[in-house]
Short mmCIF file of C-alpha atoms in Angstrom, two decimals:
data_model
loop_
_atom_site.label_atom_id
_atom_site.label_comp_id
_atom_site.label_asym_id
_atom_site.label_seq_id
_atom_site.Cartn_x
_atom_site.Cartn_y
_atom_site.Cartn_z
CA MET K 1 93.04 2.36 71.60
CA THR K 2 93.78 3.43 68.14
CA ASP K 3 97.00 3.41 66.32
CA ARG K 4 96.56 6.98 65.43
CA PRO K 5 99.36 9.47 66.82
CA ILE K 6 98.27 11.60 69.50
CA GLN K 7 97.47 15.24 68.64
CA SER K 8 97.86 17.90 70.96
CA ILE K 9 95.60 20.95 70.90
CA ALA K 10 97.91 23.31 72.63
CA PRO K 11 100.33 24.99 70.44
CA ALA K 12 104.13 24.02 70.63
CA TYR K 13 105.78 25.65 73.51
CA ARG K 14 108.34 28.43 72.38
CA PRO K 15 110.71 29.47 75.16
CA PRO K 16 110.87 33.36 75.42
CA GLU K 17 113.48 35.09 73.48
CA SER K 18 116.35 36.11 75.18
CA GLU K 19 116.28 39.89 76.93
CA LEU K 20 120.18 40.22 76.97
CA ARG K 21 120.03 42.09 73.77
CA LEU K 22 121.79 45.20 75.40
CA VAL K 23 122.95 47.83 72.72
CA MET K 24 125.35 50.49 74.28
CA ARG K 25 127.62 53.26 73.21
CA PRO K 26 131.09 52.28 73.38
CA ASN K 27 132.45 52.83 76.91
CA ALA K 28 129.09 53.33 78.27
CA PRO K 29 128.65 51.67 81.89
CA ASP K 30 126.00 48.83 81.57
CA PRO K 31 122.58 50.13 82.94
CA ARG K 32 122.02 46.88 84.88
CA LEU K 33 124.97 47.28 86.67
CA ILE K 34 124.11 51.08 87.78
CA ALA K 35 120.75 49.86 88.90
CA LEU K 36 122.25 47.03 91.03
CA VAL K 37 124.54 49.61 92.62
CA ARG K 38 121.78 52.11 93.50
CA LEU K 39 119.85 49.29 94.78
CA MET K 40 122.78 48.45 97.13
CA ALA K 41 123.59 52.01 97.99
CA ARG K 42 119.99 52.51 99.08
CA ARG K 43 120.00 49.33 101.20
CA ALA K 44 123.37 50.35 102.80
CA ALA K 45 121.95 53.70 103.65
CA ARG K 46 118.75 52.53 105.15
CA ASP K 47 121.07 50.09 107.19
CA TRP K 48 123.14 52.78 108.33
CA PHE K 49 120.04 55.19 109.17
CA ARG K 50 118.35 52.19 111.12
CA SER K 51 121.77 51.73 113.33
CA GLN K 52 122.11 55.49 114.07
CA GLN K 53 118.40 55.68 115.35
CA GLN K 54 118.91 52.49 117.57
CA GLU K 55 122.34 54.22 118.94
CA GLN K 56 120.44 57.54 119.54
CA ARG K 57 117.83 55.59 121.51
CA ARG K 58 120.28 53.67 123.40
CA ARG K 59 122.03 56.99 124.53
CA SER K 60 118.68 58.75 125.41
CA LYS K 61 117.58 55.87 127.87
CA PRO K 62 118.67 56.71 131.49
#
């Protein structure tokens, strides 16, 4: 072995910059929160619709 320091060929790792730089107007709702609420509402609507379909199928069976 040699006494020389090991040199890396790969560039130094730099973590990605923060994506939390959110510039908003005063008193404006957070767009990420709005997206989350919409996602939750769609999921709830799908679940409700599915339960209504299952209930109709049960009622229509003799």
